[in-house]
Coordinates of C-alpha atoms in Angstrom, one line a residue:
M1 CA -70.7 23.4 195.9
K2 CA -68.2 22.9 192.7
T3 CA -69.2 21.9 189.4
Y4 CA -66.3 20.4 187.3
N5 CA -66.7 20.0 183.3
L6 CA -63.6 18.0 182.4
L7 CA -62.4 14.9 184.1
V8 CA -58.3 14.0 183.0
M9 CA -57.0 10.9 183.9
N10 CA -53.4 8.9 183.8
I11 CA -54.8 5.8 181.9
D12 CA -50.8 4.0 182.1
K13 CA -51.0 2.8 185.6
M14 CA -54.6 1.4 185.1
F15 CA -54.5 -0.4 182.1
L16 CA -50.7 -1.0 181.1
E17 CA -50.3 -3.2 184.3
G18 CA -53.4 -5.1 184.0
D19 CA -55.0 -7.0 180.6
M20 CA -55.9 -3.6 179.5
K21 CA -59.6 -3.6 179.8
A22 CA -61.8 -1.8 182.0
S23 CA -63.7 -3.1 185.1
K24 CA -67.6 -2.9 184.6
K25 CA -67.4 -0.3 187.3
T26 CA -64.8 1.6 185.1
K27 CA -67.1 1.5 182.4
S28 CA -70.3 2.7 184.2
A29 CA -68.5 5.5 185.8
M30 CA -67.7 6.9 182.1
S31 CA -71.1 6.4 180.9
Y32 CA -72.1 8.5 183.7
L33 CA -70.2 11.4 183.0
A34 CA -71.3 11.2 179.3
K35 CA -74.7 11.4 180.3
K36 CA -73.9 14.3 182.7
Q37 CA -71.9 16.0 179.7
V38 CA -68.7 15.8 181.6
S39 CA -65.9 15.5 179.1
V40 CA -62.7 13.1 179.6
V41 CA -59.6 13.5 178.5
L42 CA -57.1 10.3 178.7
V43 CA -53.5 11.1 179.6
T44 CA -50.3 8.8 178.6
N45 CA -46.5 8.3 178.0
Q46 CA -47.6 5.8 175.7
S47 CA -48.7 6.3 171.8
F48 CA -51.6 7.9 170.4
S49 CA -52.8 3.8 169.2
F50 CA -52.6 2.7 172.7
A51 CA -54.8 5.9 174.2
K52 CA -57.6 5.2 171.5
K53 CA -57.4 1.7 172.3
I54 CA -58.6 2.6 175.5
A55 CA -60.8 5.1 174.7
R56 CA -62.4 2.4 172.4
N57 CA -62.5 -0.1 175.4
L58 CA -64.3 3.1 177.7
K59 CA -66.6 3.9 175.0
V60 CA -65.4 7.5 175.6
D61 CA -65.3 10.0 172.3
S62 CA -62.6 12.3 174.3
M63 CA -59.5 14.1 174.0
M64 CA -56.0 12.7 174.0
I65 CA -52.5 13.7 175.8
A66 CA -50.3 11.1 174.3
H67 CA -46.7 10.5 174.2
G68 CA -46.0 12.4 177.8
G69 CA -47.7 15.3 176.7
A70 CA -45.8 15.8 172.8
L71 CA -49.1 15.6 171.3
I72 CA -53.0 16.2 171.5
S73 CA -55.5 14.2 169.4
D74 CA -58.9 13.0 169.3
T75 CA -60.2 9.6 168.6
N76 CA -60.7 10.7 165.1
Q77 CA -56.6 11.4 164.7
N78 CA -57.3 15.0 164.2
E79 CA -54.1 16.7 165.7
W80 CA -54.5 19.8 167.8
Y81 CA -51.1 19.6 169.0
N82 CA -47.9 18.5 168.1
R83 CA -44.5 19.2 169.7
P84 CA -41.7 16.4 168.7
L85 CA -38.5 16.8 169.9
S86 CA -35.7 18.9 167.9
L87 CA -33.8 17.4 165.0
E88 CA -30.6 19.0 166.5
S89 CA -31.7 18.0 170.3
T90 CA -32.7 14.7 168.9
L91 CA -29.1 14.2 167.4
D92 CA -27.3 15.6 170.3
L93 CA -29.3 12.7 172.5
C94 CA -28.3 10.0 170.1
H95 CA -24.8 11.1 170.8
V96 CA -25.0 11.3 174.5
L97 CA -26.8 7.8 174.6
E98 CA -24.1 5.8 172.4
R99 CA -21.9 5.8 175.6
F100 CA -24.4 3.8 177.6
D101 CA -26.1 0.2 177.9
C102 CA -29.5 1.1 177.8
E103 CA -32.8 0.8 176.0
V104 CA -33.9 3.4 173.7
K105 CA -37.3 3.8 171.9
L106 CA -37.7 6.8 169.3
Q107 CA -41.2 7.3 169.6
Y108 CA -42.9 9.0 166.3
G109 CA -46.2 9.2 165.7
D110 CA -47.0 5.9 164.0
Y111 CA -44.1 3.7 165.0
C112 CA -41.2 3.1 167.2
A113 CA -37.4 3.0 166.1
S114 CA -35.0 0.9 168.4
I115 CA -31.2 -0.6 168.1
R116 CA -31.2 -3.9 165.8
P117 CA -31.1 -6.6 168.4
Q118 CA -28.0 -8.9 168.4
H119 CA -29.5 -12.3 169.0
K120 CA -32.9 -14.1 170.3
Q121 CA -32.1 -13.3 174.0
T122 CA -31.6 -9.4 173.3
L123 CA -34.4 -9.9 171.0
L124 CA -36.9 -11.1 174.0
A125 CA -35.5 -8.2 176.2
R126 CA -36.6 -5.4 173.8
M127 CA -40.0 -7.0 173.3
S128 CA -40.5 -6.9 176.9
F129 CA -39.5 -3.0 176.7
N130 CA -42.7 -2.2 174.9
S131 CA -46.1 -2.2 176.5
P132 CA -48.3 -5.6 176.8
G133 CA -50.1 -5.1 173.1
E134 CA -47.9 -2.3 172.0
Q135 CA -46.0 -4.3 169.1
I136 CA -49.4 -4.6 167.2
L137 CA -50.5 -1.1 168.1
Y138 CA -47.5 0.3 167.4
P139 CA -45.0 -0.8 165.3
L140 CA -41.5 -1.3 166.3
T141 CA -38.6 -0.8 163.8
Y142 CA -34.6 -1.9 164.6
V143 CA -32.1 0.2 163.2
D144 CA -28.4 -0.1 163.3
S145 CA -27.9 3.3 164.4
L146 CA -30.4 5.6 166.2
Y147 CA -28.4 8.8 164.7
E148 CA -28.2 7.7 160.9
H149 CA -32.0 6.7 161.3
V150 CA -32.9 10.3 162.9
L151 CA -31.0 11.8 160.0
K152 CA -32.7 9.6 157.2
E153 CA -36.0 10.5 158.9
G154 CA -34.8 14.7 159.2
K155 CA -37.1 15.0 162.3
G156 CA -36.8 14.3 166.1
P157 CA -39.5 12.0 167.5
L158 CA -42.5 12.9 170.2
N159 CA -40.8 11.5 173.2
V160 CA -38.2 9.2 173.7
G161 CA -38.2 5.9 176.2
L162 CA -35.4 4.8 178.2
K163 CA -35.0 1.8 180.4
C164 CA -32.0 0.4 182.5
E165 CA -31.5 -3.0 184.0
E166 CA -30.3 -0.9 187.0
E167 CA -32.0 2.7 188.1
K168 CA -29.1 4.1 189.6
D169 CA -27.3 3.7 186.2
L170 CA -30.9 5.5 184.5
A171 CA -30.3 8.2 186.8
Y172 CA -27.2 8.4 185.8
I173 CA -27.8 9.2 182.3
C174 CA -30.5 11.1 182.9
E175 CA -28.9 13.4 184.7
T176 CA -26.1 13.4 182.1
L177 CA -28.8 14.2 179.5
K178 CA -30.0 17.2 181.4
E179 CA -26.6 18.5 181.7
E180 CA -25.4 18.2 178.3
I181 CA -28.8 19.3 176.3
P182 CA -31.2 21.9 177.8
D183 CA -33.4 21.4 175.5
L184 CA -35.1 18.4 177.0
T185 CA -37.5 17.3 179.7
V186 CA -36.7 14.0 181.6
T187 CA -39.0 12.3 183.5
F188 CA -39.1 9.4 185.7
T189 CA -42.0 7.1 185.5
N190 CA -42.6 4.7 188.9
K191 CA -41.8 1.8 186.8
G192 CA -38.3 2.3 187.0
E193 CA -38.1 3.8 183.4
C194 CA -38.1 7.3 182.1
F195 CA -39.5 9.8 179.0
V196 CA -38.0 12.5 177.3
V197 CA -39.8 15.1 175.8
G198 CA -38.5 18.5 174.3
A199 CA -38.9 21.2 176.8
G200 CA -42.4 22.7 176.6
A201 CA -43.7 19.5 175.6
E202 CA -45.0 18.5 179.0
K203 CA -48.1 17.2 180.5
E204 CA -49.2 19.9 182.3
R205 CA -48.2 22.3 179.7
A206 CA -50.3 20.1 177.0
L207 CA -53.2 20.1 179.4
Q208 CA -53.1 24.2 180.2
W209 CA -53.1 24.7 176.3
L210 CA -56.0 22.5 176.3
V211 CA -58.2 23.9 179.0
N212 CA -57.1 27.6 177.1
K213 CA -58.5 26.1 173.5
D214 CA -62.2 24.9 175.6
Q215 CA -62.3 28.3 177.2
L216 CA -62.3 26.5 181.0
S217 CA -60.7 27.4 184.1
L218 CA -58.1 25.1 186.0
D219 CA -60.9 25.1 188.6
Q220 CA -63.1 23.5 186.5
I221 CA -61.2 20.5 186.2
V222 CA -60.1 16.9 188.0
V223 CA -56.9 15.2 187.5
V224 CA -56.6 12.1 188.4
G225 CA -52.7 10.9 189.1
A226 CA -51.5 7.5 189.0
G227 CA -47.1 8.1 188.4
N228 CA -44.6 10.6 189.6
E229 CA -45.0 12.5 186.2
D230 CA -48.5 13.0 186.9
A231 CA -47.5 15.7 190.5
E232 CA -47.5 18.9 188.6
M233 CA -50.9 18.3 186.7
V234 CA -52.5 16.8 190.0
A235 CA -51.2 20.2 191.2
M236 CA -52.6 22.9 189.1
A237 CA -56.3 21.3 188.7
G238 CA -59.3 22.5 190.4
L239 CA -59.8 19.3 192.3
G240 CA -56.2 16.9 192.1
V241 CA -56.8 13.5 193.3
A242 CA -54.5 10.9 193.5
M243 CA -54.8 6.8 193.4
G244 CA -54.5 5.3 196.4
D245 CA -51.3 3.6 195.0
A246 CA -49.8 6.5 193.1
P247 CA -46.5 7.5 194.8
Q248 CA -46.0 9.8 197.8
T249 CA -44.7 12.7 195.2
V250 CA -48.4 12.8 193.7
Q251 CA -50.5 12.0 196.9
E252 CA -48.5 15.0 198.2
K253 CA -50.0 17.5 195.9
A254 CA -53.2 15.8 195.7
N255 CA -56.4 17.7 197.5
W256 CA -57.8 14.2 197.5
V257 CA -56.4 10.5 197.6
T258 CA -58.8 8.1 196.2
R259 CA -59.1 4.1 196.4
T260 CA -56.4 1.9 194.9
T261 CA -56.6 0.8 191.0
E262 CA -57.4 -2.9 192.3
Q263 CA -60.1 -1.3 194.5
D264 CA -61.7 0.9 191.3
G265 CA -60.5 4.0 192.7
L266 CA -60.8 6.0 189.6
A267 CA -65.1 4.6 189.7
Y268 CA -65.2 5.7 193.5
M269 CA -64.0 9.1 193.0
V270 CA -66.6 9.6 189.6
H271 CA -69.2 8.3 192.4
E272 CA -68.3 10.9 195.1
V273 CA -67.6 13.8 192.9
F274 CA -69.5 13.6 189.9
R275 CA -72.5 11.9 191.0
K276 CA -73.0 12.8 194.6
Q277 CA -71.4 16.0 193.9
L278 CA -70.2 15.9 197.5
N279 CA -68.1 19.0 199.1
I280 CA -65.2 17.2 199.5
Q281 CA -62.9 18.7 202.9
M282 CA -59.7 19.9 201.2
K283 CA -56.1 19.9 202.7
E284 CA -55.1 23.3 203.8

């Protein structure tokens, strides 16, 4: 019977689409893991501030992989891993994006930069691009030129968020970025948006670094995936779990598919794996 020492979970699907508060069952599951001395890692495409808020709500003292894999920090904001986009790649990216009509967020450690809105309707549209509550946690700075802002900042962001009204337009922009700037990794989420990190700063790379740091093996970890970008993390885990409402690409990589988010699939998985330590029938 396997024993798992680390639970890694994507918190975006579970909290961004709700009221950012965990259910009683989920909180109870996290409390049980603490008693069993099972460590928890929260993973998000959002900022450290968002991850910290969720950690506080869950009442867990955890490590956090934020910004799509570009940052690892603990709840005390001690940074263990920081992989921003290079200045050169960011400037090239800004040049490319000037050709297209899309919403862009340059996400630095403590704030986000976006193009200054031209009128009220645009302002409301751009505010809707942020995650619920993210304006308060993660200040949004409007600028006239992203290129000039990056030059003034003197460094690249941790990641870049992109969104278009039409998904086909977004797909075309991302293909263009991949062709013209090889030092980027572009990943689609399951919400019609995508994010960009520097090559080598993906979630799975960050997780591997964290596992090595803690002198664990991948067989000792459970990864719970909820979005397209979690597929590789789920595949590399000793036990890869997909939420019941995760995309098919994630479920195909998983050893086990739990219940949906609305059905408290995370808490159910913890009950089955960590409380009972059941022998789960793996897929061949």
